[in-house]
């Protein structure tokens, strides 16, 4: 997922720099990819840990 986002961002940078017409579109795509990557790699696992931590404490330990 990271390599796909990075290659897409690298491919869009020349278009964002050179074309005044496509600059807003490419900036939205670039920042959308950055935020979606950060969301899926950091926020989702953190929320999972926060939401499932209490459930694991309630289960009995089997020896």
mmCIF file of C-alpha atoms in Angstrom, residues 1-12 33-34:
data_model
loop_
_atom_site.group_PDB
_atom_site.id
_atom_site.type_symbol
_atom_site.label_atom_id
_atom_site.label_comp_id
_atom_site.label_asym_id
_atom_site.label_seq_id
_atom_site.Cartn_x
_atom_site.Cartn_y
_atom_site.Cartn_z
ATOM 1 C CA UNK A 1 0.000 0.000 0.000
ATOM 2 C CA UNK A 2 2.796 2.399 0.822
ATOM 3 C CA UNK A 3 4.663 1.733 -2.407
ATOM 4 C CA UNK A 4 1.528 2.264 -4.461
ATOM 5 C CA UNK A 5 0.843 5.587 -2.759
ATOM 6 C CA UNK A 6 4.442 6.750 -3.077
ATOM 7 C CA UNK A 7 4.662 5.911 -6.772
ATOM 8 C CA UNK A 8 1.344 7.630 -7.459
ATOM 9 C CA UNK A 9 2.451 10.740 -5.577
ATOM 10 C CA UNK A 10 5.787 10.802 -7.411
ATOM 11 C CA UNK A 11 3.944 10.444 -10.711
ATOM 12 C CA UNK A 12 1.579 13.316 -9.891
ATOM 13 C CA UNK A 33 -3.338 9.615 -0.581
ATOM 14 C CA UNK A 34 -1.167 10.881 2.265
#
